[in-house]
Coordinates of N, CA and C in Angstrom, one line a residue:
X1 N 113.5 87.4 131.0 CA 113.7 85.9 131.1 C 112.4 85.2 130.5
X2 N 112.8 84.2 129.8 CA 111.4 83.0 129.4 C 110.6 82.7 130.2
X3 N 109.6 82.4 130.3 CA 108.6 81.5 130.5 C 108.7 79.9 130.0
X4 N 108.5 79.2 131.3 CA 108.4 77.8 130.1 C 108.2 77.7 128.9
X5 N 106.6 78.4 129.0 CA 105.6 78.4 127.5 C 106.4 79.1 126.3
X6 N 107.3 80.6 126.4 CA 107.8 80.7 125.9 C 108.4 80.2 125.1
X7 N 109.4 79.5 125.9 CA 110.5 78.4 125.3 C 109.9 77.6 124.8
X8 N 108.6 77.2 124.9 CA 108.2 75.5 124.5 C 107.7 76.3 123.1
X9 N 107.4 77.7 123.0 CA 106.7 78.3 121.8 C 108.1 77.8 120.9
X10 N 108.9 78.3 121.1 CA 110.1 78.4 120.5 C 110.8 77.2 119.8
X11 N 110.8 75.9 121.2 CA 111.2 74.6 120.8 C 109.8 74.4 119.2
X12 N 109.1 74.4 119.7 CA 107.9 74.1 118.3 C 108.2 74.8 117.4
X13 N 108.2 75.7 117.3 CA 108.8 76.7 116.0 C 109.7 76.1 115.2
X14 N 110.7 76.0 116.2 CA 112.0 75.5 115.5 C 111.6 74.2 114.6
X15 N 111.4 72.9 115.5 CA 111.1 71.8 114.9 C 110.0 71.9 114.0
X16 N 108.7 72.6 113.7 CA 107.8 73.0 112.4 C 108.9 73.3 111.4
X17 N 110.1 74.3 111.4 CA 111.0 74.2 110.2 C 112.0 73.9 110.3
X18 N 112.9 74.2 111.2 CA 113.8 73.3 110.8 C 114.1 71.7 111.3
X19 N 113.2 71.2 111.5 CA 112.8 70.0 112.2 C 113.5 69.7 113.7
X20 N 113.5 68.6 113.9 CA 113.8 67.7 115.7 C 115.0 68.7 115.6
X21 N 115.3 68.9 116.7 CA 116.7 69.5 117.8 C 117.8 68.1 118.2
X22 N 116.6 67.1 118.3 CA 117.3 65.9 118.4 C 116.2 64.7 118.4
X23 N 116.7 64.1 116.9 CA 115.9 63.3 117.0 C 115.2 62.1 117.4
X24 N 115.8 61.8 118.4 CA 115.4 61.1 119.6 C 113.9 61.6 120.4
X25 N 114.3 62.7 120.4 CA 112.7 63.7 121.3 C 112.1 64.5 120.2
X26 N 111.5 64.0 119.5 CA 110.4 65.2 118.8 C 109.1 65.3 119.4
X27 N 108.8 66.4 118.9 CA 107.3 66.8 119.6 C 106.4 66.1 119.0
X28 N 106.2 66.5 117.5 CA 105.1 66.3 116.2 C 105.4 66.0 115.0
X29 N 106.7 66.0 114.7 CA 107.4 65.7 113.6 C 108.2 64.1 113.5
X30 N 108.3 63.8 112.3 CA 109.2 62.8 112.0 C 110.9 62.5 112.4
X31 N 111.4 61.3 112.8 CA 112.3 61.6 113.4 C 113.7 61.9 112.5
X32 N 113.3 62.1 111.2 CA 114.6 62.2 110.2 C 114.7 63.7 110.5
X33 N 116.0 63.8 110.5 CA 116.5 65.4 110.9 C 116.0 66.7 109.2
X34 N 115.1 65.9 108.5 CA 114.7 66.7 107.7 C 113.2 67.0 107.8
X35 N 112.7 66.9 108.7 CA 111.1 66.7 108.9 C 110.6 68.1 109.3
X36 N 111.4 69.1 108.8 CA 110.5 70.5 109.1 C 110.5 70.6 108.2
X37 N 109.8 72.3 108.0 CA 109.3 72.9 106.4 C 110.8 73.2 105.7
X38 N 111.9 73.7 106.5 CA 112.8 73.5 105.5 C 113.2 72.4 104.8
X39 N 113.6 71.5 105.5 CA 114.1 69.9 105.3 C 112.9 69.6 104.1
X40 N 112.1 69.2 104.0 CA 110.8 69.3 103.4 C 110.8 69.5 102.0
X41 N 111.2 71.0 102.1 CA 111.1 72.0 100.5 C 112.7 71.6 99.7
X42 N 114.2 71.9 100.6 CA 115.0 71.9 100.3 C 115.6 70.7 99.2
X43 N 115.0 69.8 99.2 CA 115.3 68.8 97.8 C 114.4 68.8 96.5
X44 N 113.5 69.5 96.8 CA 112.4 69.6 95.8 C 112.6 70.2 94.6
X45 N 112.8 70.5 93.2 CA 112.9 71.3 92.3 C 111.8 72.2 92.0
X46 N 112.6 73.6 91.3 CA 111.3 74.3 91.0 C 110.4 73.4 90.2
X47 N 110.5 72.6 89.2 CA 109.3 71.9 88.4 C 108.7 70.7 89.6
X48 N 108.6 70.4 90.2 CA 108.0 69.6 91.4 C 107.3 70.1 91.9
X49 N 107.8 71.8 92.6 CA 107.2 72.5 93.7 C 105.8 73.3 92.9
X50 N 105.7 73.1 91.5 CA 104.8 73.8 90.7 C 103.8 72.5 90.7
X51 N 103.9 71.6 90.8 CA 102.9 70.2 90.3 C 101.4 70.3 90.7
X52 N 100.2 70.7 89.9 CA 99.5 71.0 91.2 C 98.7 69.8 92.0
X53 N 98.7 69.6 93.1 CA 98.0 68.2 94.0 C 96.9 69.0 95.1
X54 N 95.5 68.9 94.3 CA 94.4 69.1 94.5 C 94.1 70.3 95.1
X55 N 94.7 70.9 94.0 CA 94.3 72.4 93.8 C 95.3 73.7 94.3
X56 N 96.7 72.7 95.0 CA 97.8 73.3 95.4 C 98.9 73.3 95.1
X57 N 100.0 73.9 94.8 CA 101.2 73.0 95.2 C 102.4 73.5 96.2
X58 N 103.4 73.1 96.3 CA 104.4 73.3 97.2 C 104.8 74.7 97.4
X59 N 104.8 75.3 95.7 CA 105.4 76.6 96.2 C 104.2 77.9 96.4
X60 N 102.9 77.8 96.2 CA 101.7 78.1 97.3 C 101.9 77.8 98.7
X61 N 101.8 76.3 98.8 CA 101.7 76.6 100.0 C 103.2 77.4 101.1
X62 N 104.4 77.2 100.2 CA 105.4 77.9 101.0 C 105.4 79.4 101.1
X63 N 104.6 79.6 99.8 CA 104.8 81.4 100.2 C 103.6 82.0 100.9
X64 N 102.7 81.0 100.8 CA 101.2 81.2 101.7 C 102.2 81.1 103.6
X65 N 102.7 80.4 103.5 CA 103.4 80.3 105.0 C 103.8 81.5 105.0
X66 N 104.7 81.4 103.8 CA 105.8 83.2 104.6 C 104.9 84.4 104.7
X67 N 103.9 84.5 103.2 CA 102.9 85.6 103.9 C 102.3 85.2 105.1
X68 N 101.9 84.4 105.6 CA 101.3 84.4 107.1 C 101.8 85.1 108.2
X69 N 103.4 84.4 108.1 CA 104.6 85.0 108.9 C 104.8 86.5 108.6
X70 N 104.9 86.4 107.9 CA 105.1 88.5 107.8 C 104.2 89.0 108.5
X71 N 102.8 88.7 108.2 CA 101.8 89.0 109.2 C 101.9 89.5 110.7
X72 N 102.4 88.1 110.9 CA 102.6 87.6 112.0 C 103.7 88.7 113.3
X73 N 104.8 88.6 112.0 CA 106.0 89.7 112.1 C 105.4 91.2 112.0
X74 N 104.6 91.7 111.4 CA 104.2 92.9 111.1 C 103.3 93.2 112.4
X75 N 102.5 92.3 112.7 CA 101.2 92.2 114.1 C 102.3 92.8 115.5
X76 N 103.7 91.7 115.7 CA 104.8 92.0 116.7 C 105.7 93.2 116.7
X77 N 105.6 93.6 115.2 CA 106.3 95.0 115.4 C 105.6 96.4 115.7
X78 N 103.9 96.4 115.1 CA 103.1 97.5 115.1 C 102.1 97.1 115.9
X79 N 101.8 96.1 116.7 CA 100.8 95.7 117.3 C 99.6 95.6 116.9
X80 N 99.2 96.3 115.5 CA 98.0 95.7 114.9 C 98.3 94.4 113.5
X81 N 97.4 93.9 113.1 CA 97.0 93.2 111.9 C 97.5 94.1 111.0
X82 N 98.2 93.8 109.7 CA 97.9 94.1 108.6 C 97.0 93.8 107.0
X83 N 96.8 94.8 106.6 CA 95.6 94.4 105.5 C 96.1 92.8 104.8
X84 N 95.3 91.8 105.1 CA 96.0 90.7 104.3 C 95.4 90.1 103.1
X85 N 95.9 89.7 101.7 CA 95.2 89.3 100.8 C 95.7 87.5 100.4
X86 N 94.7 86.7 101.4 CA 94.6 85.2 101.3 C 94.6 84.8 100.0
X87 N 93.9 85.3 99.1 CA 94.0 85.0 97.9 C 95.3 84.8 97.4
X88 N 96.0 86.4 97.0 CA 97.0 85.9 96.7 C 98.2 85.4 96.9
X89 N 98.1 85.7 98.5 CA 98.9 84.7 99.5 C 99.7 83.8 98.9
X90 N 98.9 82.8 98.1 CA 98.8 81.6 97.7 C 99.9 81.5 96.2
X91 N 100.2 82.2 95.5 CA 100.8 83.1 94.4 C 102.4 83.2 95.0
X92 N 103.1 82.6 93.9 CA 103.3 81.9 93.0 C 103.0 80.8 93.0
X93 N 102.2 79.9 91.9 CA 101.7 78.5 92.1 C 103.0 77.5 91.1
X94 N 103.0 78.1 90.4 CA 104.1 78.0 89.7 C 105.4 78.7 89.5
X95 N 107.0 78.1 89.6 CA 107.7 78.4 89.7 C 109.1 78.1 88.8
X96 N 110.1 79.0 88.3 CA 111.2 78.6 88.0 C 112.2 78.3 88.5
X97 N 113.5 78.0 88.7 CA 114.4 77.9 89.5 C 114.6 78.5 90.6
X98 N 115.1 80.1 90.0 CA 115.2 81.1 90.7 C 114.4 81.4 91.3
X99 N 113.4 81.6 90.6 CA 111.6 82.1 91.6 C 111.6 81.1 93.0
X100 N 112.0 79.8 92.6 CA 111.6 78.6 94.0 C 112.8 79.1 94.8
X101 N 113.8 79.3 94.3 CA 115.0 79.9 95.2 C 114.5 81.2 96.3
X102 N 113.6 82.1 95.6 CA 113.3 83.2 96.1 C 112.3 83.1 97.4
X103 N 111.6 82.1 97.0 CA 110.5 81.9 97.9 C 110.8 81.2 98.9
X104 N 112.0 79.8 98.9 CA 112.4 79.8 99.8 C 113.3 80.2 100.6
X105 N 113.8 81.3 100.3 CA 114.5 82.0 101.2 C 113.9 83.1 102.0
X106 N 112.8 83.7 101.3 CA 112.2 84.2 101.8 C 111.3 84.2 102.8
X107 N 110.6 82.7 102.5 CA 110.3 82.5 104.0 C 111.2 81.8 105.1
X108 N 112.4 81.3 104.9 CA 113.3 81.7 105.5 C 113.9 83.1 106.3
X109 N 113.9 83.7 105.5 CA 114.1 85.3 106.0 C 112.7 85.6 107.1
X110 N 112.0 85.6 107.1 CA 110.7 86.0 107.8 C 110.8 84.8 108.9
X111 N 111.0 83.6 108.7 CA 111.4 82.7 110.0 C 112.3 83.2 111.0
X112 N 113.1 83.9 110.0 CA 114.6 84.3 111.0 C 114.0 85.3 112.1
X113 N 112.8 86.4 111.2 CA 112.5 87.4 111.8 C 112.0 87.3 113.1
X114 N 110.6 86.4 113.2 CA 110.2 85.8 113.6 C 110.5 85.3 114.7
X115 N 111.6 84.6 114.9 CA 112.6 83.7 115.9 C 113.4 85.1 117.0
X116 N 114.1 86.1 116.0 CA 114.5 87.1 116.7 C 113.3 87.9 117.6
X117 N 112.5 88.0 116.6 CA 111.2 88.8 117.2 C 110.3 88.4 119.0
X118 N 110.6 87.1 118.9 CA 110.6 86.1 119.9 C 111.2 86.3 121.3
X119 N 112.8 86.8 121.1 CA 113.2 86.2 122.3 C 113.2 88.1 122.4
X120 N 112.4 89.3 121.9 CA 112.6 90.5 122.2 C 110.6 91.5 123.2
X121 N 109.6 89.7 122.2 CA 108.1 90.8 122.7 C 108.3 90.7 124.1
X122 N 107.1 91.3 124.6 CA 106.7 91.6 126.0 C 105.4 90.5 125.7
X123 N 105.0 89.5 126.3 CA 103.7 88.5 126.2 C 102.3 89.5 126.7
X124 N 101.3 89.2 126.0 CA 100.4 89.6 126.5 C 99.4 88.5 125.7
X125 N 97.8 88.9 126.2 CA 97.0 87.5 125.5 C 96.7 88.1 123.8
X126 N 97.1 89.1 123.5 CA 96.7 89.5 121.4 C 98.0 88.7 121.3
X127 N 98.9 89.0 121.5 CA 100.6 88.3 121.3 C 101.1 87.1 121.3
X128 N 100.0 86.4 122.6 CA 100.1 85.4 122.9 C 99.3 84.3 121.5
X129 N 98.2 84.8 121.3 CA 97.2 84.4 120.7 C 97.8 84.3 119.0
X130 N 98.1 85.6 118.9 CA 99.2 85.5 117.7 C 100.3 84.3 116.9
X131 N 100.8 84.5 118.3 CA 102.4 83.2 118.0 C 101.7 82.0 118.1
X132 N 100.4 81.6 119.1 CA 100.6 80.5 119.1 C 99.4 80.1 117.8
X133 N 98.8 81.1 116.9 CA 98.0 80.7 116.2 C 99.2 80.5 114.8
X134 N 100.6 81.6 114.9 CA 101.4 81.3 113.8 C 102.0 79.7 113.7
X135 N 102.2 79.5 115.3 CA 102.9 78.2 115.0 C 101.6 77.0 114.9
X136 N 100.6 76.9 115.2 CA 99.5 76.2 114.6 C 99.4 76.2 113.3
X137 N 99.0 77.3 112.6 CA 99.4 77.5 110.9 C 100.4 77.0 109.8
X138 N 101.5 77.3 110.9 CA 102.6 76.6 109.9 C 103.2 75.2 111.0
X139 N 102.1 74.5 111.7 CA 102.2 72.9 112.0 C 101.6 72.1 110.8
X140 N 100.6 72.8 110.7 CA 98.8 72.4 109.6 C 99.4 72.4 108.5
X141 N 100.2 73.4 108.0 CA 101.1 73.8 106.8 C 102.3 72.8 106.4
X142 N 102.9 72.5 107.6 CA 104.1 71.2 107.5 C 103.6 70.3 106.8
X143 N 102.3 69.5 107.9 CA 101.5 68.1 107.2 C 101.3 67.9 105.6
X144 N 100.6 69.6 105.4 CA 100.3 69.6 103.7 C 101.3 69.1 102.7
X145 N 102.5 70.4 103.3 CA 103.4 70.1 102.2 C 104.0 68.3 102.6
X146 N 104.4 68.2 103.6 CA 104.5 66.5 103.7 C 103.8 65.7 102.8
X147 N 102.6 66.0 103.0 CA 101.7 65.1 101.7 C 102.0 65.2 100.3
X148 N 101.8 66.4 100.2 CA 102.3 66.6 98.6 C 103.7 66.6 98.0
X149 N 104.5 66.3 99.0 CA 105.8 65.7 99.0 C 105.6 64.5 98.3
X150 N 105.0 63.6 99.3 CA 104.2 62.4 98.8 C 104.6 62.3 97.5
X151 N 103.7 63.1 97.1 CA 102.6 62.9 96.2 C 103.7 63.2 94.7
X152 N 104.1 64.2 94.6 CA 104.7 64.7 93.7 C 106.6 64.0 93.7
X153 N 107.1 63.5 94.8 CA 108.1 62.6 94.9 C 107.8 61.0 95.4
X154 N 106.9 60.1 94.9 CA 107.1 58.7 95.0 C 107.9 58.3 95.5
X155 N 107.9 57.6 96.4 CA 108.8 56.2 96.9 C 110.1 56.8 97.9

């Protein structure tokens, strides 16, 4: 059985990507039913998500998310860290159709993982420490891409 905290890990998760449950009650997000990381990416074109806005763009920062989450996923399945490279993390910066297709499904797919992975650990404080540093990551990660949404879609 959950834990409050559990579930509240869970409720945040959710709304970081797929935004509000209902948008009447959000936590941290906007109240348009598109205000997570998927809602977010999902209208953007690969030539958009390539644009770069101060030194980033969209599809860095989405695959820098999903690499975190694998991490994340990798930490919950073998209980250690695996070797990570932040650098490239960040790679692809630029994108073609398909490529932006790939990336976001992909971290899609590792969200999914993630969510299942959830309602299966045993909590402890590495575990604990873990999820709630993933869902801080991809909160921090939301705001960015929101900005460069901005930025790269006017008005």
């Amino acid at each position: 059985m959950s834990s409050p905290l559990q579930t509240a890990v869970m409720t945040m998760l959710k709304e970081a990507f797929e935004g509000p449950a209902n948008p009447k009650e959000t936590w941290f997000t906007n109240n348009e039913p598109n205000s997570g990381i998927f809602g977010a990416l999902e209208e953007i074109s690969a030539h958009k998500a390539s644009i770069l806005v101060n030194g980033t763009t969209l599809a860095g920062h989405a695959n820098h998310v999903r690499y975190h989450m694998w991490g994340t996923n990798e930490f919950l399945k073998n209980g250690t860290c695996p070797k990570m490279d932040w650098v490239k993390s960040w790679e692809p910066t630029v994108v073609g159709e398909n490529d932006w297709i790939d990336v976001q499904s992909e971290l899609r797919s590792e969200y999914l993982r993630l969510v299942a992975a959830l309602d299966l650990i045993e909590y402890n404080e590495p575990i604990s420490n873990e999820v709630l540093g993933s869902l801080a990551h991809s909160a921090y990660h939301l705001g960015a891409i929101r900005q460069i949404v901005k930025q790269v879609c006017p008005g």
